[in-house]
Amino acid sequence: YHPEDLKVKDLFEACHEFFRSNLNEKNIRFEIPDNCNELIIYADKSMIETVLRNIIWNAVKFTDYGGKIFIDAVMDSENSLIKVS
């Protein structure tokens, strides 16, 4: 376990790139809002990437052809909430 400061947008973009061929195959749009540009989380990079990939893979599997996946993050003073819809 090696936590560090991570840019949320970079994590989301890495997942987008990881699933690019799957998204293209099903013609799924992957949207990341601009509010994620400045968000920083303190987490273990490998662990959070694994969690994000699992959640996003489920979204890819269950999104209809031509659909959209929207990933967002909100933060308060102590917590981060990542939403995939």
PDB file of N, CA and C in Angstrom:
ATOM      1  N   TYR A   1       0.852  -1.170   0.000  1.00  0.00           N
ATOM      2  CA  TYR A   1       0.000   0.000   0.000  1.00  0.00           C
ATOM      3  C   TYR A   1       0.896   1.231   0.000  1.00  0.00           C
ATOM      4  N   HIS A   2       0.805   2.004  -1.084  1.00  0.00           N
ATOM      5  CA  HIS A   2       1.636   3.191  -1.245  1.00  0.00           C
ATOM      6  C   HIS A   2       0.771   4.363  -1.719  1.00  0.00           C
ATOM      7  N   PRO A   3       0.069   5.006  -0.797  1.00  0.00           N
ATOM      8  CA  PRO A   3      -0.790   6.123  -1.217  1.00  0.00           C
ATOM      9  C   PRO A   3       0.033   7.339  -1.641  1.00  0.00           C
ATOM     10  N   GLU A   4      -0.551   8.096  -2.554  1.00  0.00           N
ATOM     11  CA  GLU A   4       0.070   9.325  -3.048  1.00  0.00           C
ATOM     12  C   GLU A   4      -1.030  10.233  -3.582  1.00  0.00           C
ATOM     13  N   ASP A   5      -0.699  11.478  -3.834  1.00  0.00           N
ATOM     14  CA  ASP A   5      -1.642  12.399  -4.449  1.00  0.00           C
ATOM     15  C   ASP A   5      -1.785  12.040  -5.922  1.00  0.00           C
ATOM     16  N   LEU A   6      -3.033  11.896  -6.372  1.00  0.00           N
ATOM     17  CA  LEU A   6      -3.318  11.513  -7.753  1.00  0.00           C
ATOM     18  C   LEU A   6      -4.366  12.443  -8.339  1.00  0.00           C
ATOM     19  N   LYS A   7      -4.168  12.836  -9.574  1.00  0.00           N
ATOM     20  CA  LYS A   7      -5.162  13.646 -10.267  1.00  0.00           C
ATOM     21  C   LYS A   7      -6.290  12.735 -10.747  1.00  0.00           C
ATOM     22  N   VAL A   8      -7.504  13.068 -10.352  1.00  0.00           N
ATOM     23  CA  VAL A   8      -8.667  12.268 -10.715  1.00  0.00           C
ATOM     24  C   VAL A   8      -8.814  12.187 -12.235  1.00  0.00           C
ATOM     25  N   LYS A   9      -8.661  13.307 -12.902  1.00  0.00           N
ATOM     26  CA  LYS A   9      -8.823  13.313 -14.364  1.00  0.00           C
ATOM     27  C   LYS A   9      -7.832  12.360 -15.032  1.00  0.00           C
ATOM     28  N   ASP A  10      -6.597  12.295 -14.538  1.00  0.00           N
ATOM     29  CA  ASP A  10      -5.609  11.374 -15.112  1.00  0.00           C
ATOM     30  C   ASP A  10      -6.043   9.917 -14.933  1.00  0.00           C
ATOM     31  N   LEU A  11      -6.602   9.601 -13.779  1.00  0.00           N
ATOM     32  CA  LEU A  11      -7.095   8.240 -13.532  1.00  0.00           C
ATOM     33  C   LEU A  11      -8.236   7.902 -14.482  1.00  0.00           C
ATOM     34  N   PHE A  12      -9.172   8.837 -14.636  1.00  0.00           N
ATOM     35  CA  PHE A  12     -10.315   8.614 -15.521  1.00  0.00           C
ATOM     36  C   PHE A  12      -9.862   8.465 -16.975  1.00  0.00           C
ATOM     37  N   GLU A  13      -8.934   9.293 -17.388  1.00  0.00           N
ATOM     38  CA  GLU A  13      -8.445   9.228 -18.769  1.00  0.00           C
ATOM     39  C   GLU A  13      -7.681   7.931 -19.026  1.00  0.00           C
ATOM     40  N   ALA A  14      -6.951   7.444 -18.028  1.00  0.00           N
ATOM     41  CA  ALA A  14      -6.248   6.165 -18.176  1.00  0.00           C
ATOM     42  C   ALA A  14      -7.253   5.022 -18.356  1.00  0.00           C
ATOM     43  N   CYS A  15      -8.344   5.070 -17.624  1.00  0.00           N
ATOM     44  CA  CYS A  15      -9.392   4.050 -17.785  1.00  0.00           C
ATOM     45  C   CYS A  15     -10.044   4.155 -19.156  1.00  0.00           C
ATOM     46  N   HIS A  16     -10.288   5.386 -19.593  1.00  0.00           N
ATOM     47  CA  HIS A  16     -10.862   5.590 -20.922  1.00  0.00           C
ATOM     48  C   HIS A  16      -9.958   4.960 -21.982  1.00  0.00           C
ATOM     49  N   GLU A  17      -8.669   5.197 -21.876  1.00  0.00           N
ATOM     50  CA  GLU A  17      -7.724   4.632 -22.838  1.00  0.00           C
ATOM     51  C   GLU A  17      -7.689   3.104 -22.732  1.00  0.00           C
ATOM     52  N   PHE A  18      -7.738   2.578 -21.514  1.00  0.00           N
ATOM     53  CA  PHE A  18      -7.701   1.133 -21.287  1.00  0.00           C
ATOM     54  C   PHE A  18      -8.857   0.432 -21.990  1.00  0.00           C
ATOM     55  N   PHE A  19     -10.042   1.071 -21.982  1.00  0.00           N
ATOM     56  CA  PHE A  19     -11.245   0.467 -22.561  1.00  0.00           C
ATOM     57  C   PHE A  19     -11.604   1.028 -23.937  1.00  0.00           C
ATOM     58  N   ARG A  20     -10.705   1.785 -24.544  1.00  0.00           N
ATOM     59  CA  ARG A  20     -11.019   2.456 -25.809  1.00  0.00           C
ATOM     60  C   ARG A  20     -11.577   1.497 -26.866  1.00  0.00           C
ATOM     61  N   SER A  21     -10.946   0.364 -27.072  1.00  0.00           N
ATOM     62  CA  SER A  21     -11.418  -0.557 -28.123  1.00  0.00           C
ATOM     63  C   SER A  21     -12.796  -1.122 -27.785  1.00  0.00           C
ATOM     64  N   ASN A  22     -13.044  -1.425 -26.508  1.00  0.00           N
ATOM     65  CA  ASN A  22     -14.360  -1.923 -26.102  1.00  0.00           C
ATOM     66  C   ASN A  22     -15.437  -0.861 -26.308  1.00  0.00           C
ATOM     67  N   LEU A  23     -15.098   0.376 -25.957  1.00  0.00           N
ATOM     68  CA  LEU A  23     -16.038   1.481 -26.127  1.00  0.00           C
ATOM     69  C   LEU A  23     -16.326   1.708 -27.606  1.00  0.00           C
ATOM     70  N   ASN A  24     -15.297   1.682 -28.441  1.00  0.00           N
ATOM     71  CA  ASN A  24     -15.480   1.873 -29.876  1.00  0.00           C
ATOM     72  C   ASN A  24     -16.308   0.750 -30.492  1.00  0.00           C
ATOM     73  N   GLU A  25     -16.057  -0.466 -30.034  1.00  0.00           N
ATOM     74  CA  GLU A  25     -16.774  -1.625 -30.554  1.00  0.00           C
ATOM     75  C   GLU A  25     -18.286  -1.496 -30.333  1.00  0.00           C
ATOM     76  N   LYS A  26     -18.671  -0.928 -29.203  1.00  0.00           N
ATOM     77  CA  LYS A  26     -20.096  -0.758 -28.892  1.00  0.00           C
ATOM     78  C   LYS A  26     -20.581   0.668 -29.154  1.00  0.00           C
ATOM     79  N   ASN A  27     -19.705   1.502 -29.721  1.00  0.00           N
ATOM     80  CA  ASN A  27     -20.045   2.898 -30.024  1.00  0.00           C
ATOM     81  C   ASN A  27     -20.578   3.618 -28.774  1.00  0.00           C
ATOM     82  N   ILE A  28     -19.868   3.436 -27.662  1.00  0.00           N
ATOM     83  CA  ILE A  28     -20.250   4.045 -26.383  1.00  0.00           C
ATOM     84  C   ILE A  28     -19.426   5.309 -26.177  1.00  0.00           C
ATOM     85  N   ARG A  29     -20.111   6.390 -25.840  1.00  0.00           N
ATOM     86  CA  ARG A  29     -19.414   7.636 -25.476  1.00  0.00           C
ATOM     87  C   ARG A  29     -18.987   7.537 -24.021  1.00  0.00           C
ATOM     88  N   PHE A  30     -17.811   8.054 -23.727  1.00  0.00           N
ATOM     89  CA  PHE A  30     -17.264   8.055 -22.367  1.00  0.00           C
ATOM     90  C   PHE A  30     -17.034   9.506 -21.994  1.00  0.00           C
ATOM     91  N   GLU A  31     -17.788  10.006 -21.033  1.00  0.00           N
ATOM     92  CA  GLU A  31     -17.725  11.422 -20.690  1.00  0.00           C
ATOM     93  C   GLU A  31     -17.135  11.651 -19.306  1.00  0.00           C
ATOM     94  N   ILE A  32     -16.200  12.606 -19.266  1.00  0.00           N
ATOM     95  CA  ILE A  32     -15.569  13.039 -18.024  1.00  0.00           C
ATOM     96  C   ILE A  32     -15.837  14.536 -17.903  1.00  0.00           C
ATOM     97  N   PRO A  33     -16.511  14.984 -16.852  1.00  0.00           N
ATOM     98  CA  PRO A  33     -16.819  16.411 -16.735  1.00  0.00           C
ATOM     99  C   PRO A  33     -15.586  17.249 -16.413  1.00  0.00           C
ATOM    100  N   ASP A  34     -15.671  18.521 -16.751  1.00  0.00           N
ATOM    101  CA  ASP A  34     -14.552  19.440 -16.527  1.00  0.00           C
ATOM    102  C   ASP A  34     -14.222  19.641 -15.053  1.00  0.00           C
ATOM    103  N   ASN A  35     -15.191  19.417 -14.161  1.00  0.00           N
ATOM    104  CA  ASN A  35     -14.922  19.644 -12.739  1.00  0.00           C
ATOM    105  C   ASN A  35     -13.858  18.689 -12.193  1.00  0.00           C
ATOM    106  N   CYS A  36     -13.521  17.650 -12.945  1.00  0.00           N
ATOM    107  CA  CYS A  36     -12.509  16.682 -12.501  1.00  0.00           C
ATOM    108  C   CYS A  36     -11.089  17.161 -12.776  1.00  0.00           C
ATOM    109  N   ASN A  37     -10.937  18.246 -13.520  1.00  0.00           N
ATOM    110  CA  ASN A  37      -9.612  18.709 -13.917  1.00  0.00           C
ATOM    111  C   ASN A  37      -8.697  18.992 -12.734  1.00  0.00           C
ATOM    112  N   GLU A  38      -9.217  19.556 -11.685  1.00  0.00           N
ATOM    113  CA  GLU A  38      -8.388  19.996 -10.560  1.00  0.00           C
ATOM    114  C   GLU A  38      -8.479  19.106  -9.322  1.00  0.00           C
ATOM    115  N   LEU A  39      -9.289  18.056  -9.380  1.00  0.00           N
ATOM    116  CA  LEU A  39      -9.482  17.219  -8.196  1.00  0.00           C
ATOM    117  C   LEU A  39      -8.283  16.303  -7.965  1.00  0.00           C
ATOM    118  N   ILE A  40      -7.846  16.241  -6.717  1.00  0.00           N
ATOM    119  CA  ILE A  40      -6.730  15.392  -6.303  1.00  0.00           C
ATOM    120  C   ILE A  40      -7.227  14.463  -5.195  1.00  0.00           C
ATOM    121  N   ILE A  41      -6.881  13.189  -5.313  1.00  0.00           N
ATOM    122  CA  ILE A  41      -7.193  12.251  -4.234  1.00  0.00           C
ATOM    123  C   ILE A  41      -5.886  11.661  -3.707  1.00  0.00           C
ATOM    124  N   TYR A  42      -5.937  11.195  -2.485  1.00  0.00           N
ATOM    125  CA  TYR A  42      -4.798  10.540  -1.855  1.00  0.00           C
ATOM    126  C   TYR A  42      -5.135   9.064  -1.790  1.00  0.00           C
ATOM    127  N   ALA A  43      -4.495   8.272  -2.657  1.00  0.00           N
ATOM    128  CA  ALA A  43      -4.834   6.850  -2.745  1.00  0.00           C
ATOM    129  C   ALA A  43      -3.657   6.072  -3.314  1.00  0.00           C
ATOM    130  N   ASP A  44      -3.728   4.770  -3.170  1.00  0.00           N
ATOM    131  CA  ASP A  44      -2.762   3.887  -3.802  1.00  0.00           C
ATOM    132  C   ASP A  44      -3.159   3.764  -5.276  1.00  0.00           C
ATOM    133  N   LYS A  45      -2.260   4.122  -6.174  1.00  0.00           N
ATOM    134  CA  LYS A  45      -2.587   4.169  -7.593  1.00  0.00           C
ATOM    135  C   LYS A  45      -3.030   2.815  -8.132  1.00  0.00           C
ATOM    136  N   SER A  46      -2.318   1.762  -7.808  1.00  0.00           N
ATOM    137  CA  SER A  46      -2.679   0.429  -8.313  1.00  0.00           C
ATOM    138  C   SER A  46      -4.052  -0.003  -7.823  1.00  0.00           C
ATOM    139  N   MET A  47      -4.311   0.243  -6.552  1.00  0.00           N
ATOM    140  CA  MET A  47      -5.605  -0.167  -5.987  1.00  0.00           C
ATOM    141  C   MET A  47      -6.762   0.611  -6.608  1.00  0.00           C
ATOM    142  N   ILE A  48      -6.628   1.932  -6.713  1.00  0.00           N
ATOM    143  CA  ILE A  48      -7.733   2.730  -7.235  1.00  0.00           C
ATOM    144  C   ILE A  48      -7.944   2.445  -8.722  1.00  0.00           C
ATOM    145  N   GLU A  49      -6.873   2.199  -9.457  1.00  0.00           N
ATOM    146  CA  GLU A  49      -7.033   1.840 -10.873  1.00  0.00           C
ATOM    147  C   GLU A  49      -7.761   0.515 -11.024  1.00  0.00           C
ATOM    148  N   THR A  50      -7.458  -0.446 -10.174  1.00  0.00           N
ATOM    149  CA  THR A  50      -8.141  -1.739 -10.227  1.00  0.00           C
ATOM    150  C   THR A  50      -9.631  -1.572  -9.940  1.00  0.00           C
ATOM    151  N   VAL A  51      -9.962  -0.801  -8.923  1.00  0.00           N
ATOM    152  CA  VAL A  51     -11.368  -0.562  -8.579  1.00  0.00           C
ATOM    153  C   VAL A  51     -12.081   0.136  -9.734  1.00  0.00           C
ATOM    154  N   LEU A  52     -11.473   1.186 -10.269  1.00  0.00           N
ATOM    155  CA  LEU A  52     -12.095   1.919 -11.376  1.00  0.00           C
ATOM    156  C   LEU A  52     -12.285   1.023 -12.601  1.00  0.00           C
ATOM    157  N   ARG A  53     -11.289   0.231 -12.932  1.00  0.00           N
ATOM    158  CA  ARG A  53     -11.422  -0.664 -14.091  1.00  0.00           C
ATOM    159  C   ARG A  53     -12.562  -1.653 -13.900  1.00  0.00           C
ATOM    160  N   ASN A  54     -12.700  -2.200 -12.698  1.00  0.00           N
ATOM    161  CA  ASN A  54     -13.790  -3.153 -12.444  1.00  0.00           C
ATOM    162  C   ASN A  54     -15.155  -2.489 -12.601  1.00  0.00           C
ATOM    163  N   ILE A  55     -15.305  -1.320 -12.033  1.00  0.00           N
ATOM    164  CA  ILE A  55     -16.587  -0.617 -12.116  1.00  0.00           C
ATOM    165  C   ILE A  55     -16.882  -0.204 -13.561  1.00  0.00           C
ATOM    166  N   ILE A  56     -15.879   0.329 -14.238  1.00  0.00           N
ATOM    167  CA  ILE A  56     -16.097   0.783 -15.614  1.00  0.00           C
ATOM    168  C   ILE A  56     -16.321  -0.402 -16.549  1.00  0.00           C
ATOM    169  N   TRP A  57     -15.650  -1.508 -16.304  1.00  0.00           N
ATOM    170  CA  TRP A  57     -15.890  -2.690 -17.136  1.00  0.00           C
ATOM    171  C   TRP A  57     -17.343  -3.137 -17.021  1.00  0.00           C
ATOM    172  N   ASN A  58     -17.893  -3.107 -15.817  1.00  0.00           N
ATOM    173  CA  ASN A  58     -19.311  -3.442 -15.652  1.00  0.00           C
ATOM    174  C   ASN A  58     -20.190  -2.469 -16.425  1.00  0.00           C
ATOM    175  N   ALA A  59     -19.830  -1.188 -16.386  1.00  0.00           N
ATOM    176  CA  ALA A  59     -20.604  -0.197 -17.140  1.00  0.00           C
ATOM    177  C   ALA A  59     -20.527  -0.487 -18.635  1.00  0.00           C
ATOM    178  N   VAL A  60     -19.360  -0.845 -19.132  1.00  0.00           N
ATOM    179  CA  VAL A  60     -19.215  -1.164 -20.556  1.00  0.00           C
ATOM    180  C   VAL A  60     -20.067  -2.380 -20.909  1.00  0.00           C
ATOM    181  N   LYS A  61     -19.996  -3.418 -20.082  1.00  0.00           N
ATOM    182  CA  LYS A  61     -20.752  -4.650 -20.357  1.00  0.00           C
ATOM    183  C   LYS A  61     -22.247  -4.396 -20.423  1.00  0.00           C
ATOM    184  N   PHE A  62     -22.752  -3.539 -19.535  1.00  0.00           N
ATOM    185  CA  PHE A  62     -24.199  -3.380 -19.419  1.00  0.00           C
ATOM    186  C   PHE A  62     -24.749  -2.133 -20.101  1.00  0.00           C
ATOM    187  N   THR A  63     -23.901  -1.399 -20.820  1.00  0.00           N
ATOM    188  CA  THR A  63     -24.370  -0.247 -21.586  1.00  0.00           C
ATOM    189  C   THR A  63     -24.717  -0.705 -22.992  1.00  0.00           C
ATOM    190  N   ASP A  64     -25.877  -0.290 -23.480  1.00  0.00           N
ATOM    191  CA  ASP A  64     -26.315  -0.651 -24.824  1.00  0.00           C
ATOM    192  C   ASP A  64     -25.423  -0.014 -25.879  1.00  0.00           C
ATOM    193  N   TYR A  65     -25.426  -0.621 -27.051  1.00  0.00           N
ATOM    194  CA  TYR A  65     -24.708  -0.047 -28.192  1.00  0.00           C
ATOM    195  C   TYR A  65     -25.193   1.381 -28.413  1.00  0.00           C
ATOM    196  N   GLY A  66     -24.242   2.282 -28.634  1.00  0.00           N
ATOM    197  CA  GLY A  66     -24.592   3.678 -28.862  1.00  0.00           C
ATOM    198  C   GLY A  66     -24.902   4.443 -27.591  1.00  0.00           C
ATOM    199  N   GLY A  67     -24.658   3.849 -26.439  1.00  0.00           N
ATOM    200  CA  GLY A  67     -24.962   4.490 -25.158  1.00  0.00           C
ATOM    201  C   GLY A  67     -23.865   5.430 -24.694  1.00  0.00           C
ATOM    202  N   LYS A  68     -23.962   5.788 -23.424  1.00  0.00           N
ATOM    203  CA  LYS A  68     -23.012   6.736 -22.845  1.00  0.00           C
ATOM    204  C   LYS A  68     -22.658   6.283 -21.436  1.00  0.00           C
ATOM    205  N   ILE A  69     -21.389   6.414 -21.092  1.00  0.00           N
ATOM    206  CA  ILE A  69     -20.916   6.201 -19.725  1.00  0.00           C
ATOM    207  C   ILE A  69     -20.410   7.546 -19.230  1.00  0.00           C
ATOM    208  N   PHE A  70     -20.905   7.952 -18.085  1.00  0.00           N
ATOM    209  CA  PHE A  70     -20.539   9.235 -17.485  1.00  0.00           C
ATOM    210  C   PHE A  70     -19.849   8.936 -16.168  1.00  0.00           C
ATOM    211  N   ILE A  71     -18.628   9.432 -16.012  1.00  0.00           N
ATOM    212  CA  ILE A  71     -17.874   9.217 -14.780  1.00  0.00           C
ATOM    213  C   ILE A  71     -17.576  10.577 -14.157  1.00  0.00           C
ATOM    214  N   ASP A  72     -17.820  10.684 -12.870  1.00  0.00           N
ATOM    215  CA  ASP A  72     -17.700  11.970 -12.187  1.00  0.00           C
ATOM    216  C   ASP A  72     -17.109  11.741 -10.806  1.00  0.00           C
ATOM    217  N   ALA A  73     -16.605  12.804 -10.216  1.00  0.00           N
ATOM    218  CA  ALA A  73     -16.077  12.748  -8.855  1.00  0.00           C
ATOM    219  C   ALA A  73     -16.476  14.016  -8.122  1.00  0.00           C
ATOM    220  N   VAL A  74     -16.847  13.858  -6.874  1.00  0.00           N
ATOM    221  CA  VAL A  74     -17.120  14.998  -6.012  1.00  0.00           C
ATOM    222  C   VAL A  74     -16.352  14.784  -4.716  1.00  0.00           C
ATOM    223  N   MET A  75     -15.937  15.893  -4.121  1.00  0.00           N
ATOM    224  CA  MET A  75     -15.139  15.791  -2.909  1.00  0.00           C
ATOM    225  C   MET A  75     -15.626  16.793  -1.886  1.00  0.00           C
ATOM    226  N   ASP A  76     -15.526  16.393  -0.626  1.00  0.00           N
ATOM    227  CA  ASP A  76     -15.713  17.343   0.463  1.00  0.00           C
ATOM    228  C   ASP A  76     -14.391  17.394   1.226  1.00  0.00           C
ATOM    229  N   SER A  77     -14.397  17.908   2.407  1.00  0.00           N
ATOM    230  CA  SER A  77     -13.132  18.089   3.132  1.00  0.00           C
ATOM    231  C   SER A  77     -12.446  16.774   3.506  1.00  0.00           C
ATOM    232  N   GLU A  78     -13.197  15.676   3.579  1.00  0.00           N
ATOM    233  CA  GLU A  78     -12.605  14.417   4.032  1.00  0.00           C
ATOM    234  C   GLU A  78     -12.784  13.235   3.100  1.00  0.00           C
ATOM    235  N   ASN A  79     -13.734  13.313   2.181  1.00  0.00           N
ATOM    236  CA  ASN A  79     -14.089  12.137   1.385  1.00  0.00           C
ATOM    237  C   ASN A  79     -14.154  12.449  -0.102  1.00  0.00           C
ATOM    238  N   SER A  80     -13.989  11.402  -0.873  1.00  0.00           N
ATOM    239  CA  SER A  80     -14.147  11.475  -2.328  1.00  0.00           C
ATOM    240  C   SER A  80     -15.237  10.500  -2.707  1.00  0.00           C
ATOM    241  N   LEU A  81     -16.068  10.901  -3.655  1.00  0.00           N
ATOM    242  CA  LEU A  81     -17.127  10.039  -4.174  1.00  0.00           C
ATOM    243  C   LEU A  81     -16.972   9.988  -5.680  1.00  0.00           C
ATOM    244  N   ILE A  82     -16.773   8.800  -6.201  1.00  0.00           N
ATOM    245  CA  ILE A  82     -16.676   8.609  -7.651  1.00  0.00           C
ATOM    246  C   ILE A  82     -17.957   7.956  -8.102  1.00  0.00           C
ATOM    247  N   LYS A  83     -18.563   8.556  -9.145  1.00  0.00           N
ATOM    248  CA  LYS A  83     -19.843   8.071  -9.660  1.00  0.00           C
ATOM    249  C   LYS A  83     -19.677   7.653 -11.107  1.00  0.00           C
ATOM    250  N   VAL A  84     -20.190   6.473 -11.416  1.00  0.00           N
ATOM    251  CA  VAL A  84     -20.210   5.979 -12.784  1.00  0.00           C
ATOM    252  C   VAL A  84     -21.658   5.685 -13.130  1.00  0.00           C
ATOM    253  N   SER A  85     -22.119   6.303 -14.203  1.00  0.00           N
ATOM    254  CA  SER A  85     -23.508   6.048 -14.631  1.00  0.00           C
ATOM    255  C   SER A  85     -23.550   5.880 -16.131  1.00  0.00           C
TER     256      SER A  85
END
